[in-house]
């Protein structure tokens, strides 16, 4: 059940933009993590948010 919900969240039409303001240190850390996972920063953030939403729904 978790996987279909997560896929629906990540594959939905992107119509809104969320902007995060961060200091250089977290930005660098997130960029490195995204590169390690072979993802863009926005894809990583979307994935983390989808995981949180699915976990909260359980």
Short mmCIF file of C-alpha atoms in Angstrom, two decimals:
data_model
loop_
_atom_site.label_atom_id
_atom_site.label_comp_id
_atom_site.label_asym_id
_atom_site.label_seq_id
_atom_site.Cartn_x
_atom_site.Cartn_y
_atom_site.Cartn_z
CA UNK A 1 0.00 0.00 0.00
CA UNK A 2 2.85 2.38 0.80
CA UNK A 3 4.52 2.13 -2.63
CA UNK A 4 1.43 3.05 -4.74
CA UNK A 5 0.72 6.05 -2.50
CA UNK A 6 4.31 7.22 -2.73
CA UNK A 7 4.32 6.78 -6.52
CA UNK A 8 1.08 8.73 -6.86
CA UNK A 9 2.57 11.62 -4.88
CA UNK A 10 5.81 11.67 -6.87
CA UNK A 11 4.26 11.15 -10.31
CA UNK A 12 1.47 13.70 -9.97
CA UNK A 13 1.28 16.79 -12.14
CA UNK A 14 3.63 19.48 -10.84
CA UNK A 15 1.60 22.69 -10.71
CA UNK A 16 3.01 24.46 -7.66
CA UNK A 17 6.46 25.63 -6.71
CA UNK A 18 7.80 25.51 -3.16
CA UNK A 19 10.80 27.64 -2.38
CA UNK A 20 13.15 26.85 0.50
CA UNK A 21 15.59 29.37 1.91
CA UNK A 22 18.62 27.76 3.52
CA UNK A 23 22.09 28.73 4.62
CA UNK A 24 25.03 27.51 2.54
CA UNK A 25 25.87 24.60 4.89
CA UNK A 26 22.54 22.72 4.60
CA UNK A 27 22.39 23.54 0.89
CA UNK A 28 25.79 21.94 0.37
CA UNK A 29 24.83 18.88 2.46
CA UNK A 30 21.57 18.37 0.55
CA UNK A 31 23.35 18.77 -2.78
CA UNK A 32 25.92 16.12 -1.80
CA UNK A 33 23.19 13.73 -0.63
CA UNK A 34 21.24 14.24 -3.88
CA UNK A 35 24.36 13.55 -5.94
CA UNK A 36 25.07 10.41 -3.89
CA UNK A 37 21.53 9.18 -4.63
CA UNK A 38 21.82 10.22 -8.33
CA UNK A 39 18.90 12.62 -7.95
CA UNK A 40 18.36 16.32 -8.38
CA UNK A 41 17.91 18.37 -5.23
CA UNK A 42 14.25 18.99 -6.07
CA UNK A 43 13.67 15.26 -6.64
CA UNK A 44 15.31 14.46 -3.30
CA UNK A 45 13.16 17.03 -1.47
CA UNK A 46 10.02 15.71 -3.20
CA UNK A 47 10.96 12.16 -2.25
CA UNK A 48 11.54 13.08 1.39
CA UNK A 49 8.21 14.91 1.53
CA UNK A 50 6.38 11.98 -0.10
CA UNK A 51 7.91 9.59 2.43
CA UNK A 52 6.76 11.83 5.30
CA UNK A 53 3.21 12.07 3.93
CA UNK A 54 2.93 8.29 3.45
CA UNK A 55 4.36 7.64 6.93
CA UNK A 56 1.92 10.08 8.51
CA UNK A 57 -1.03 8.44 6.71
CA UNK A 58 -0.21 5.00 8.18
#
